[in-house]
PDB file of C-alpha atoms in Angstrom:
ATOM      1  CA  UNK S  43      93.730 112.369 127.150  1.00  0.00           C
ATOM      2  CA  UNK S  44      92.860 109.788 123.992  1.00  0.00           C
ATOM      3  CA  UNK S  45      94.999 108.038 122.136  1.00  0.00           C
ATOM      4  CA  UNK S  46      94.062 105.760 119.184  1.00  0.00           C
ATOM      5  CA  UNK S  47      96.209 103.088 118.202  1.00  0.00           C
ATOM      6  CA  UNK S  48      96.057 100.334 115.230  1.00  0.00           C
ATOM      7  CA  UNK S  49      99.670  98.995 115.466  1.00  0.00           C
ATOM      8  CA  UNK S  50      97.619  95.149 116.490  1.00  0.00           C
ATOM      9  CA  UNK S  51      96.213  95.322 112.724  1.00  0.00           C
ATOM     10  CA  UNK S  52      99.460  94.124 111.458  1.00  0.00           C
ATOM     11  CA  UNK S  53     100.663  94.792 107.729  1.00  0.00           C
ATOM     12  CA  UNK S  54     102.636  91.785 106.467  1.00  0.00           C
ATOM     13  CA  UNK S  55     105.654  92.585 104.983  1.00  0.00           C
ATOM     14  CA  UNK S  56     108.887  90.857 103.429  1.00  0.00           C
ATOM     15  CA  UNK S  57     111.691  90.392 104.997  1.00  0.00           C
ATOM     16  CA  UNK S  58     114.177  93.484 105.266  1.00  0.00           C
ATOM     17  CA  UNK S  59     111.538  95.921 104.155  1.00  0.00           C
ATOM     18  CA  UNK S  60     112.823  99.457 105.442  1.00  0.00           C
ATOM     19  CA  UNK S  61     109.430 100.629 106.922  1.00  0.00           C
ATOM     20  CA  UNK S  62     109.895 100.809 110.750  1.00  0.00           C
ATOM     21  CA  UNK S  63     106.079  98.520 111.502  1.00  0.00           C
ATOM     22  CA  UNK S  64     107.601  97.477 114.601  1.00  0.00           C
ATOM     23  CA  UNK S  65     107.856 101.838 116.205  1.00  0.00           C
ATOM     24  CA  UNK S  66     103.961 101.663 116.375  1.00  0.00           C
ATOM     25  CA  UNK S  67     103.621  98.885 118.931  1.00  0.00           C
ATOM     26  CA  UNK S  68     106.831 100.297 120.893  1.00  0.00           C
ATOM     27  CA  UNK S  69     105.255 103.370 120.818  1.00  0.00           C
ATOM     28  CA  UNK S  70     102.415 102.364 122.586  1.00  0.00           C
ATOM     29  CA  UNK S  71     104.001 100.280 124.961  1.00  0.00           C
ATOM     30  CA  UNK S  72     106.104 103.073 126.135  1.00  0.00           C
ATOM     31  CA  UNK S  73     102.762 105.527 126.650  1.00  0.00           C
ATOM     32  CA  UNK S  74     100.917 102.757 128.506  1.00  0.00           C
ATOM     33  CA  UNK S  75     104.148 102.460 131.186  1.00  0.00           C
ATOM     34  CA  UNK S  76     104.608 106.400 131.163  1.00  0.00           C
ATOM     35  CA  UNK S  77     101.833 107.876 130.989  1.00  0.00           C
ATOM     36  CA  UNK S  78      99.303 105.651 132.399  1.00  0.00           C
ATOM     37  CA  UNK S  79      96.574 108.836 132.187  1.00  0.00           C
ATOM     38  CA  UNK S  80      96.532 108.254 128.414  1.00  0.00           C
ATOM     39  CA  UNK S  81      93.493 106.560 127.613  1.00  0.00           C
ATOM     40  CA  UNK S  82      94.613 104.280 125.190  1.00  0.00           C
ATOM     41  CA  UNK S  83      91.390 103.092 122.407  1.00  0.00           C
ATOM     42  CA  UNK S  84      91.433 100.895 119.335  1.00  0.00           C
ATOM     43  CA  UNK S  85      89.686 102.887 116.464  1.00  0.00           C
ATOM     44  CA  UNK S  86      86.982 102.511 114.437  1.00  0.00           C
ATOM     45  CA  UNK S  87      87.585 101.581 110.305  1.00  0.00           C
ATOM     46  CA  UNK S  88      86.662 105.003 108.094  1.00  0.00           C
ATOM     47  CA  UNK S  89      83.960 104.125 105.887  1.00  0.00           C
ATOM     48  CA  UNK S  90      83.845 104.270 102.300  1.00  0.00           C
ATOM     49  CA  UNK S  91      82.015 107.707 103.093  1.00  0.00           C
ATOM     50  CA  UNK S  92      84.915 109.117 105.044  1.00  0.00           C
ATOM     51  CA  UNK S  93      87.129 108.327 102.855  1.00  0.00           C
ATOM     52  CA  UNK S  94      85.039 109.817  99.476  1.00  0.00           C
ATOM     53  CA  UNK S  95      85.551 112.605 101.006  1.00  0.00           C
ATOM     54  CA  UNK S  96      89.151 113.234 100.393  1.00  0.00           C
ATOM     55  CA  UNK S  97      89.579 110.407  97.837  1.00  0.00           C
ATOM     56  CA  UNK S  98      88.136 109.251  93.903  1.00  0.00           C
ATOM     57  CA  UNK S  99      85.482 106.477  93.811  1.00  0.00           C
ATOM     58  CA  UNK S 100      87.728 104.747  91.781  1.00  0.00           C
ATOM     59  CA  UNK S 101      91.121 104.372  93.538  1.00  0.00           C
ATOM     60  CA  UNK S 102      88.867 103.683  96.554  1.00  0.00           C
ATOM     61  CA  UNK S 103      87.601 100.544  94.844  1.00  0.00           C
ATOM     62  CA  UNK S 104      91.108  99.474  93.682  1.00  0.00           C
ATOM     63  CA  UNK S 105      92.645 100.141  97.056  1.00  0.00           C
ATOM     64  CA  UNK S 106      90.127  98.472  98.964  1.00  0.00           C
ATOM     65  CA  UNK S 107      89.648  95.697  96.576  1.00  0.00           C
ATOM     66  CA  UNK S 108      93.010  95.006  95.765  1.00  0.00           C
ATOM     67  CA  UNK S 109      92.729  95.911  91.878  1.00  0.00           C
ATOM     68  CA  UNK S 110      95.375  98.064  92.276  1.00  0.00           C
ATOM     69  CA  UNK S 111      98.260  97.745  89.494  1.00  0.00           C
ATOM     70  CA  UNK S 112     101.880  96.796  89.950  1.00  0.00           C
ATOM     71  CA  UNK S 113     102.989 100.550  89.259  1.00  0.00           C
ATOM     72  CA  UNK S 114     100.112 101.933  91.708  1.00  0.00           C
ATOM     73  CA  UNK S 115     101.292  99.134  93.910  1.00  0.00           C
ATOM     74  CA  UNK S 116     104.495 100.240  93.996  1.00  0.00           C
ATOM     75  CA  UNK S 117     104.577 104.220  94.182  1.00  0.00           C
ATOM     76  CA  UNK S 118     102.804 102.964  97.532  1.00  0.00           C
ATOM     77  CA  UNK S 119     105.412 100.507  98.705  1.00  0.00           C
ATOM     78  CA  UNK S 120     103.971  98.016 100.834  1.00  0.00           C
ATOM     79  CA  UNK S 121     102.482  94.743  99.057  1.00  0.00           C
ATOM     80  CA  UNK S 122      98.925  94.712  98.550  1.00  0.00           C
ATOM     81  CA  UNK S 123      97.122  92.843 101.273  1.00  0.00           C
ATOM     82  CA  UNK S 124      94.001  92.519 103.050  1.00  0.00           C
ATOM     83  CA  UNK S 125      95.530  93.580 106.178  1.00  0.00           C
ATOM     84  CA  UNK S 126      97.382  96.713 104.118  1.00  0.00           C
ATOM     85  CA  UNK S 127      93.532  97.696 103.697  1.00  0.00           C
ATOM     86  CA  UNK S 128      92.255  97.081 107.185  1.00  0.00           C
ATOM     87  CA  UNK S 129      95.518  98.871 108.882  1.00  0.00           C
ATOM     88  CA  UNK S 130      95.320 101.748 106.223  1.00  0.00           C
ATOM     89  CA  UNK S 131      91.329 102.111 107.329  1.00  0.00           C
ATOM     90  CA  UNK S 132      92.078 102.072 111.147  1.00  0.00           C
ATOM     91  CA  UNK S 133      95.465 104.420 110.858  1.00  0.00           C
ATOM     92  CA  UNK S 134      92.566 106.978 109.156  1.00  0.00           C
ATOM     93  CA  UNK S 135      89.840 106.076 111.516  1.00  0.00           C
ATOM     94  CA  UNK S 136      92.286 106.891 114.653  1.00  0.00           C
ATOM     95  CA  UNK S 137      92.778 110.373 112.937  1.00  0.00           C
ATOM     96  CA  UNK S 138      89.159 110.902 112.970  1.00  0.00           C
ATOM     97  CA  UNK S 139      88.751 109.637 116.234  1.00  0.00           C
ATOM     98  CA  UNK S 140      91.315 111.975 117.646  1.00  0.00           C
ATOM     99  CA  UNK S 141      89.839 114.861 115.608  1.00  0.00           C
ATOM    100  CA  UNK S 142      86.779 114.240 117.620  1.00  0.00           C
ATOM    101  CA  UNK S 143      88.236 113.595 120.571  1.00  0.00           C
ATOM    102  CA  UNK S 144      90.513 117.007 119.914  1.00  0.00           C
ATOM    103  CA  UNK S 145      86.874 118.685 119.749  1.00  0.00           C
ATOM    104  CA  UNK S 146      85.480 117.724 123.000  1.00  0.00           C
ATOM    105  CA  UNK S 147      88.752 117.611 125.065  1.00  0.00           C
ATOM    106  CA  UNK S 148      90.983 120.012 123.010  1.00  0.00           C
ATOM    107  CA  UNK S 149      93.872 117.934 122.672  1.00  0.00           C
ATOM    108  CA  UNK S 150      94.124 113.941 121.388  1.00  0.00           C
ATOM    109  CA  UNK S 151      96.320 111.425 119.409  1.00  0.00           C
ATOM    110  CA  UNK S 152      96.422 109.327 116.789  1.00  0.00           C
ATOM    111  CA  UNK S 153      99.670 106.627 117.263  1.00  0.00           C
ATOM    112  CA  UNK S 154     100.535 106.376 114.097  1.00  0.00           C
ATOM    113  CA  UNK S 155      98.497 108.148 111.068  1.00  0.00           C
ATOM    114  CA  UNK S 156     100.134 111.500 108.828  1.00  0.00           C
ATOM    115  CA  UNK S 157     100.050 109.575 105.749  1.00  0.00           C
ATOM    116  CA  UNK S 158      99.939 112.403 103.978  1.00  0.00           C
ATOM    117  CA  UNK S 159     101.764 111.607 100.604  1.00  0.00           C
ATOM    118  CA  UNK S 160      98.459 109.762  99.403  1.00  0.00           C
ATOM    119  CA  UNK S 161      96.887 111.816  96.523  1.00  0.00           C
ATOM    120  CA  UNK S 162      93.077 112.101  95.800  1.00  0.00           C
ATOM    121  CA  UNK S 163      93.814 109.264  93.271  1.00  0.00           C
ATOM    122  CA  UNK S 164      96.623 107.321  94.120  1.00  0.00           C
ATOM    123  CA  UNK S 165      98.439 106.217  97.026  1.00  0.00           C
ATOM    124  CA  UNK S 166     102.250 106.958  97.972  1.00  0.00           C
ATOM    125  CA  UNK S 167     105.163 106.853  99.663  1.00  0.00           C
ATOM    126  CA  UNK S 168     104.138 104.186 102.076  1.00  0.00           C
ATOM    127  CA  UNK S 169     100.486 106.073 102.367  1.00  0.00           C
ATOM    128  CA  UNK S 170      97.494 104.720 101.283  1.00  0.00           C
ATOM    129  CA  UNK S 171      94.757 106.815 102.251  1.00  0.00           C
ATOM    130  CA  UNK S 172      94.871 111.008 103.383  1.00  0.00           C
ATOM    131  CA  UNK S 173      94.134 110.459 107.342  1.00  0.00           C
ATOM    132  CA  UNK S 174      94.506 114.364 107.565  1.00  0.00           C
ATOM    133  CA  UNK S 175      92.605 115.081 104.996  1.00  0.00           C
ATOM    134  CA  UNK S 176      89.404 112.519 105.255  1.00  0.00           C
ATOM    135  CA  UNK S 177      89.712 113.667 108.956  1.00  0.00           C
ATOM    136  CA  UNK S 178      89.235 117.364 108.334  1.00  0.00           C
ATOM    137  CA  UNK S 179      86.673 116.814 105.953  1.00  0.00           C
ATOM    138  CA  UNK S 180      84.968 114.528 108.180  1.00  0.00           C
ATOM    139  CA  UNK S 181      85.145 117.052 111.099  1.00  0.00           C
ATOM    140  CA  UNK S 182      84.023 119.597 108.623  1.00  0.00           C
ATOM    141  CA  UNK S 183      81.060 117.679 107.381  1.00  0.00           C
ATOM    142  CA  UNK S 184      79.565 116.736 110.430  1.00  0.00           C
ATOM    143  CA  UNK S 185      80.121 120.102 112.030  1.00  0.00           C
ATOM    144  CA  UNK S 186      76.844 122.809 112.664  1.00  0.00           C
ATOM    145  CA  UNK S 187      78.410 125.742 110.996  1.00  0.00           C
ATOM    146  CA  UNK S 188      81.827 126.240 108.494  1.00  0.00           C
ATOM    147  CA  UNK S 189      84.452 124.723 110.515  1.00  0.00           C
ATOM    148  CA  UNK S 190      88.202 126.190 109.264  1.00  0.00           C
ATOM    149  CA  UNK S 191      90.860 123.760 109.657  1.00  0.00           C
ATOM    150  CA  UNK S 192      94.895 124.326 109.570  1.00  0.00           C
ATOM    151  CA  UNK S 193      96.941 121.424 108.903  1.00  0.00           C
ATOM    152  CA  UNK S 194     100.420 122.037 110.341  1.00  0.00           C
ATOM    153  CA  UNK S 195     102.728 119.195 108.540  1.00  0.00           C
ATOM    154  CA  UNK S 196     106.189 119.261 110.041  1.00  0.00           C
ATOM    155  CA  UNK S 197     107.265 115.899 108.876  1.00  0.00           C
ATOM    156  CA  UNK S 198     110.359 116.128 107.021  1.00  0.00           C
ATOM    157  CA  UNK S 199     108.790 115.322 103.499  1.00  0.00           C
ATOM    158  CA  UNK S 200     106.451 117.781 101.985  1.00  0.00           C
ATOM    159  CA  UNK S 201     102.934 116.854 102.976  1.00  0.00           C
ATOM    160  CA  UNK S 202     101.793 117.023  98.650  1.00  0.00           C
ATOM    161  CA  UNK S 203      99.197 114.647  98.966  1.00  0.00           C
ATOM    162  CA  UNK S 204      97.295 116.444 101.528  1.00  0.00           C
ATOM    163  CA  UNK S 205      98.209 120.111  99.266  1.00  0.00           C
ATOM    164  CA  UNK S 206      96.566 118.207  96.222  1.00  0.00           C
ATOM    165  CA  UNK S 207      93.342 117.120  97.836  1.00  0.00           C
ATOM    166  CA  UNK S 208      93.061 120.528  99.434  1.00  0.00           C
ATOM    167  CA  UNK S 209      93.909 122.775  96.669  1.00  0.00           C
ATOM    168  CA  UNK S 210      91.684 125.787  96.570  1.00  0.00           C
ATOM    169  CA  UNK S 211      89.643 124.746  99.394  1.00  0.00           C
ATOM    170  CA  UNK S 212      89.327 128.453 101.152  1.00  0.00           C
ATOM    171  CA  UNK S 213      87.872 126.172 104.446  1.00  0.00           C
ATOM    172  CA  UNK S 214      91.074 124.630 104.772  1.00  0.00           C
ATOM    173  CA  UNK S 215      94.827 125.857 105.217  1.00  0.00           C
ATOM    174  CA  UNK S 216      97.986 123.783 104.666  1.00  0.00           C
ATOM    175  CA  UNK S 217     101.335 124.199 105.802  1.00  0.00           C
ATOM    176  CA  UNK S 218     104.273 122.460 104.973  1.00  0.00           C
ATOM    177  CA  UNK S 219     107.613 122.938 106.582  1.00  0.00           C
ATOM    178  CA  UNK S 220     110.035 119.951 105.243  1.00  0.00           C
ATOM    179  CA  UNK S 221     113.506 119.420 103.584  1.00  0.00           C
ATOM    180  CA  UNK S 222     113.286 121.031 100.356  1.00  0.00           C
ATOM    181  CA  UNK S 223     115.116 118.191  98.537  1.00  0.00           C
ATOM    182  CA  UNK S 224     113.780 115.469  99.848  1.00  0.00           C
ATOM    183  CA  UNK S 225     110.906 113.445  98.666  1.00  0.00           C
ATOM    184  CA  UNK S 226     108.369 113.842  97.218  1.00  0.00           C
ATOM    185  CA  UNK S 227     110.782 115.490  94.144  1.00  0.00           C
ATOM    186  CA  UNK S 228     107.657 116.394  92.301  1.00  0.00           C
ATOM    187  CA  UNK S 229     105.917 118.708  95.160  1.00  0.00           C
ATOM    188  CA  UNK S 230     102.756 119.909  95.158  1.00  0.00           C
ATOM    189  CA  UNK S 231     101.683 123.522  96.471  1.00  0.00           C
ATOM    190  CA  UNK S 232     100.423 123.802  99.933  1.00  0.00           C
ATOM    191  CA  UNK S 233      98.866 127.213 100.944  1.00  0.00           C
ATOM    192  CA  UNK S 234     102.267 128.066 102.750  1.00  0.00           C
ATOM    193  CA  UNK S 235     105.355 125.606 102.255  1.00  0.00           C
ATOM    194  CA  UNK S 236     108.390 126.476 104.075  1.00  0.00           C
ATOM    195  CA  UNK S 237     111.776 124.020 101.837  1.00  0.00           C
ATOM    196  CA  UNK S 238     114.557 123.500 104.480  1.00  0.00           C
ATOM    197  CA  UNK S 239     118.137 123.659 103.070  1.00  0.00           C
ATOM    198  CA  UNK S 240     119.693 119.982 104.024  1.00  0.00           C
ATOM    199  CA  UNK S 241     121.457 120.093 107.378  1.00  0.00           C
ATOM    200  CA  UNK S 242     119.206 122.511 108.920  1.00  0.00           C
ATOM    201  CA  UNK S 243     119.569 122.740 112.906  1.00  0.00           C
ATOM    202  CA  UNK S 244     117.810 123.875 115.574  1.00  0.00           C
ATOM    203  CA  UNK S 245     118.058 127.390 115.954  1.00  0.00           C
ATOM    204  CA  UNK S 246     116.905 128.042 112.083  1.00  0.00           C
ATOM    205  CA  UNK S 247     114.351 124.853 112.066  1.00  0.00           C
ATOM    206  CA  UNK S 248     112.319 127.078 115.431  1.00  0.00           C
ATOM    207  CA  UNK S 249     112.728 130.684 113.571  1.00  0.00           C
ATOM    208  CA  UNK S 250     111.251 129.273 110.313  1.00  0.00           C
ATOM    209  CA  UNK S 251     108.144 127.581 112.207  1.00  0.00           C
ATOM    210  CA  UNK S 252     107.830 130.967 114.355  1.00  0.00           C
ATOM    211  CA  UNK S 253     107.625 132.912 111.177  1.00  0.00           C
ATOM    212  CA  UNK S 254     105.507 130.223 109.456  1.00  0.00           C
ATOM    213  CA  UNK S 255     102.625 129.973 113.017  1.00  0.00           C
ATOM    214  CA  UNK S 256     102.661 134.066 112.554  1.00  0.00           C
ATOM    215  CA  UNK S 257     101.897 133.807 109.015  1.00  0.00           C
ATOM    216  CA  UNK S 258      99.447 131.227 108.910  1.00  0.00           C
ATOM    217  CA  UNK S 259      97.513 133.762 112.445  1.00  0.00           C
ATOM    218  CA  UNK S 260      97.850 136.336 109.750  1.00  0.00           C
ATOM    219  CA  UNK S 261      96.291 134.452 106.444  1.00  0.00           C
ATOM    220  CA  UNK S 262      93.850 132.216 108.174  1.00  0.00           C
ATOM    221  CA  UNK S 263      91.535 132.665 111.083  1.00  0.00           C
ATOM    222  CA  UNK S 264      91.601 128.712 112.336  1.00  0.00           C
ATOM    223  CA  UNK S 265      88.874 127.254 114.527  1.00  0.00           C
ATOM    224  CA  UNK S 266      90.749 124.223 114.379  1.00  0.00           C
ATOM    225  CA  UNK S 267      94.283 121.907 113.544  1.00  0.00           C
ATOM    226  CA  UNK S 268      95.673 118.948 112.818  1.00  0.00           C
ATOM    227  CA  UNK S 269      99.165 118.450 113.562  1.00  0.00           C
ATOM    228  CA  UNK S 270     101.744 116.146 111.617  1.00  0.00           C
ATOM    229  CA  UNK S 271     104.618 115.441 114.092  1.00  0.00           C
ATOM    230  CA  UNK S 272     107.333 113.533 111.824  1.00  0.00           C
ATOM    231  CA  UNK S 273     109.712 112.423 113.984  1.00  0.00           C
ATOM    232  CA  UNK S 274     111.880 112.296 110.676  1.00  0.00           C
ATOM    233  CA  UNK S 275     113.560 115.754 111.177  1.00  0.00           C
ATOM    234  CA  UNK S 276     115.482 114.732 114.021  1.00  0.00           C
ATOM    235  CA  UNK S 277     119.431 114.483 113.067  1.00  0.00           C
ATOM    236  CA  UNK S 278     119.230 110.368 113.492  1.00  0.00           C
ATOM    237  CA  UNK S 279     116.827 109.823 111.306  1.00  0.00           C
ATOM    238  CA  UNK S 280     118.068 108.101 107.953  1.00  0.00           C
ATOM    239  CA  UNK S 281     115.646 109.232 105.517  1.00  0.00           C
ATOM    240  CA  UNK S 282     115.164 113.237 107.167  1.00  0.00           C
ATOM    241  CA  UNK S 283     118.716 115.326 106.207  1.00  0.00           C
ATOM    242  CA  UNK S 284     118.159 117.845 108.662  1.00  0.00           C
ATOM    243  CA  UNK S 285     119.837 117.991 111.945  1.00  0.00           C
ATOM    244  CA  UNK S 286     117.451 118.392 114.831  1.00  0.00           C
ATOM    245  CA  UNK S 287     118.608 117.242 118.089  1.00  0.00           C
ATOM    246  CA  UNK S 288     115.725 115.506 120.663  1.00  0.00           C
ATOM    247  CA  UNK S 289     115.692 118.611 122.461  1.00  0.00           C
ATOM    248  CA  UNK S 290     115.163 121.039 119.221  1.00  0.00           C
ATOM    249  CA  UNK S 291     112.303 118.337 118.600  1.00  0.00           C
ATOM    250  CA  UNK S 292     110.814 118.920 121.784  1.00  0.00           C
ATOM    251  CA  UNK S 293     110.658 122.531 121.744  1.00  0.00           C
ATOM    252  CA  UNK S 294     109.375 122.293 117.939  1.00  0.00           C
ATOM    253  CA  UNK S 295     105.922 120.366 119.505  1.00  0.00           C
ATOM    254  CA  UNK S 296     105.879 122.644 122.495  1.00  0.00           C
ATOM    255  CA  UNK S 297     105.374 125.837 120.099  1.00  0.00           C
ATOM    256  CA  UNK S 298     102.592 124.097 117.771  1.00  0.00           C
ATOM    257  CA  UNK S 299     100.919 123.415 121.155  1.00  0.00           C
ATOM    258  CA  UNK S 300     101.105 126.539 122.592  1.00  0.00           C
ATOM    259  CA  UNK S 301     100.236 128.130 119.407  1.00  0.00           C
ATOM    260  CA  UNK S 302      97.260 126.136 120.019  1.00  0.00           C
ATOM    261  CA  UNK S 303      96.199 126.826 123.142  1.00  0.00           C
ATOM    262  CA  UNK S 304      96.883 130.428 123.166  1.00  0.00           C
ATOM    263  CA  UNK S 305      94.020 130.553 120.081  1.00  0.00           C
ATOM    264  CA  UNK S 306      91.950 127.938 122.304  1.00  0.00           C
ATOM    265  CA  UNK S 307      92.072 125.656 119.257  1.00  0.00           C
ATOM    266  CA  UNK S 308      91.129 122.226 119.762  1.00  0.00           C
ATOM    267  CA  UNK S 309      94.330 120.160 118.319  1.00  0.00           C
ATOM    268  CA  UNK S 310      94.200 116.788 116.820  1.00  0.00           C
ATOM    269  CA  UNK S 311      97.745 115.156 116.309  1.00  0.00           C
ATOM    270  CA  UNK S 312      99.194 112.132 114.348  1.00  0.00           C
ATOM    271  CA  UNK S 313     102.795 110.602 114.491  1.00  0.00           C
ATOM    272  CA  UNK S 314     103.611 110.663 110.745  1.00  0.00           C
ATOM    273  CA  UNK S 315     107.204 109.884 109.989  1.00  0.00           C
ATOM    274  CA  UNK S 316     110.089 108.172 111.594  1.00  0.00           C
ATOM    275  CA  UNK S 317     112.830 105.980 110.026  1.00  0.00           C
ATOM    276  CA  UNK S 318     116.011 106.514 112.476  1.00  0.00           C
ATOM    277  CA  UNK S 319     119.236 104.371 112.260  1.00  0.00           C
ATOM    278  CA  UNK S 320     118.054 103.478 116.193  1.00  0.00           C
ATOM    279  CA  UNK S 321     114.379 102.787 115.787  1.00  0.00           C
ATOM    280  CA  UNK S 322     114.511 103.505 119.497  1.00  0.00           C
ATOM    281  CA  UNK S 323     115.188 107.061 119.419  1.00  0.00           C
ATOM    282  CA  UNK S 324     112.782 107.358 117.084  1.00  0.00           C
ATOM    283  CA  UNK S 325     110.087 105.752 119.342  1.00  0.00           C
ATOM    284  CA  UNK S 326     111.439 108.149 121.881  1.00  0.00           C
ATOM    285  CA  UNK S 327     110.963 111.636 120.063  1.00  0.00           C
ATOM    286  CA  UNK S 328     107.207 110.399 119.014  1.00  0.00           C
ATOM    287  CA  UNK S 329     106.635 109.769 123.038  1.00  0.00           C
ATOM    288  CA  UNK S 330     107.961 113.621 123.393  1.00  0.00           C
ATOM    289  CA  UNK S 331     105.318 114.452 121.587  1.00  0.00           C
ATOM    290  CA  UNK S 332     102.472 112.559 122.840  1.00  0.00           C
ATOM    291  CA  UNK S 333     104.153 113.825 126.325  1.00  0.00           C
ATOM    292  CA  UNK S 334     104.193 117.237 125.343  1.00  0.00           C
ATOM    293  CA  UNK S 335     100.572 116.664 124.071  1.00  0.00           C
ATOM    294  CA  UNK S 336      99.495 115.343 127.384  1.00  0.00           C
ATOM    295  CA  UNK S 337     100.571 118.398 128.924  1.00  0.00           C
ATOM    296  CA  UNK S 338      98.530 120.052 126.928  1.00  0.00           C
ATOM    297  CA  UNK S 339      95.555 118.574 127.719  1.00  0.00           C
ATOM    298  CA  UNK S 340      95.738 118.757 130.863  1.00  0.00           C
ATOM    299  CA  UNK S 341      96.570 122.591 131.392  1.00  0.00           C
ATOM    300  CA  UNK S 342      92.626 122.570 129.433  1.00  0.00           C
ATOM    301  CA  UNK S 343      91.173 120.815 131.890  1.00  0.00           C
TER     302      UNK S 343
END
């Protein structure tokens, strides 16, 4: 199986900044000593035309060029920086390689990626640019024939960026379980959005994404998905407010994937969130599910 990585394109930050950098390289590290069948690949940058696809002309120029202003600049997060640009245009890249990957070999990864609070004009919420969404439209674009694509976000924060950029898009179909007052405040509407009540465990976390998988079988006839697996709903995590234990986790990305492969639907998947009090555990529930993924992959070959 593929995995993409970018966590060597560094983004400088200050000192005490709350985003977790240092998960992506552990993350890695951790796949390389346990599952040394992973092929591990540095992506390729998305190109100005990957990224029109999902984003305006203009906030790609700003972004890229670093003409963003102060308030742009901060609904983002991180400080503007050459790097920021060059990480932001791998993290996307890897999603697009994995969607291709996913295609050929029906299952791959992207090690970081799910930056899927970035809008079609703006950036957010430590997300520059819509990996998802460039990726499915990318996929889409370069495919022989209509190519329908489900994006199943279960990070713990709605996924409103990638609802905004996809709005009315009938080749597309987003779904959104995530705590329902958490961030973003201001959500957008995704074609099925499951809000969480804080505290949520395990037992009511799996029914909801049972009922939600059935739903989106019945509403949309997928050839394809992309899968968001936040490690932010797990009950360590400082930012998430539900209460998912490691195992709950596990059997969360063992449903998506055999959801998946009972549809033979290539899957694509990227980490998305994961701020825990023990950056550790955190690192540790995003190896469940690049295990779990591996599995996967190889039951397809």
């Amino acid at each position: 199986m593929k995995a993409f990585y970018s966590d060597h394109f560094v983004l400088p930050l200050p000192e005490g900044h709350r985003f977790p950098m240092s998960k992506y390289l552990k993350l890695r590290e951790l796949v390389a000593l346990r599952l040394p069948d992973v092929r591990l690949i540095e992506p390729q940058c998305a190109t100005q035309a990957h990224l029109s696809l999902a984003h305006d002309a203009g906030y790609i120029d700003r972004a890229c060029g670093g003409a963003l202003s102060a308030t742009e600049i901060r609904a983002i997060g991180f400080p503007w920086s050459p790097m920021m640009v060059e990480r932001s245009l791998r993290s996307a890249g890897a999603t697009i390689g994995a969607c291709r990957s996913a295609h050929a070999e029906g299952v791959a990864v992207n090690l970081a990626g799910g930056t899927h609070h970035a809008q079609r004009d703006r950036g957010s919420g430590y997300c520059v640019f819509n990996d998802a969404a460039i990726a499915a439209r990318t996929m889409q674009e370069a495919s022989t024939r209509p190519l329908r694509i489900a994006i199943v976000d279960l990070d713990v924060h709605q996924g409103d960026g990638t609802a905004q950029i996809l709005a009315g898009d009938r080749s597309t179909f987003t779904l959104s379980i995530h705590g329902e007052h958490n961030f973003p405040f201001r959500k957008q509407a995704s074609d099925l959005d499951v809000g969480l009540p804080d505290g949520t465990r395990d037992e009511q976390y799996l029914a909801a994404l049972d009922d939600a998988l059935d739903e989106l079988a019945d509403r949309f006839d997928a050839q394809f998905l992309v899968y968001l697996a936040g490690a932010d709903a797990h009950e360590g995590d400082r930012l998430g407010r539900l209460k998912l234990t490691a195992e709950g986790m596990a059997q969360r990305d063992r449903r998506v994937f055999d959801f998946a492969e009972r549809r033979a639907l290539p899957i694509a998947v990227a980490m998305a969130g994961g701020y825990g009090h023990d950056i550790d555990i955190t690192v540790s529930i995003h190896l469940q599910t690049v295990r779990s993924a591996h599995a996967a992959w190889t039951r397809r070959q």
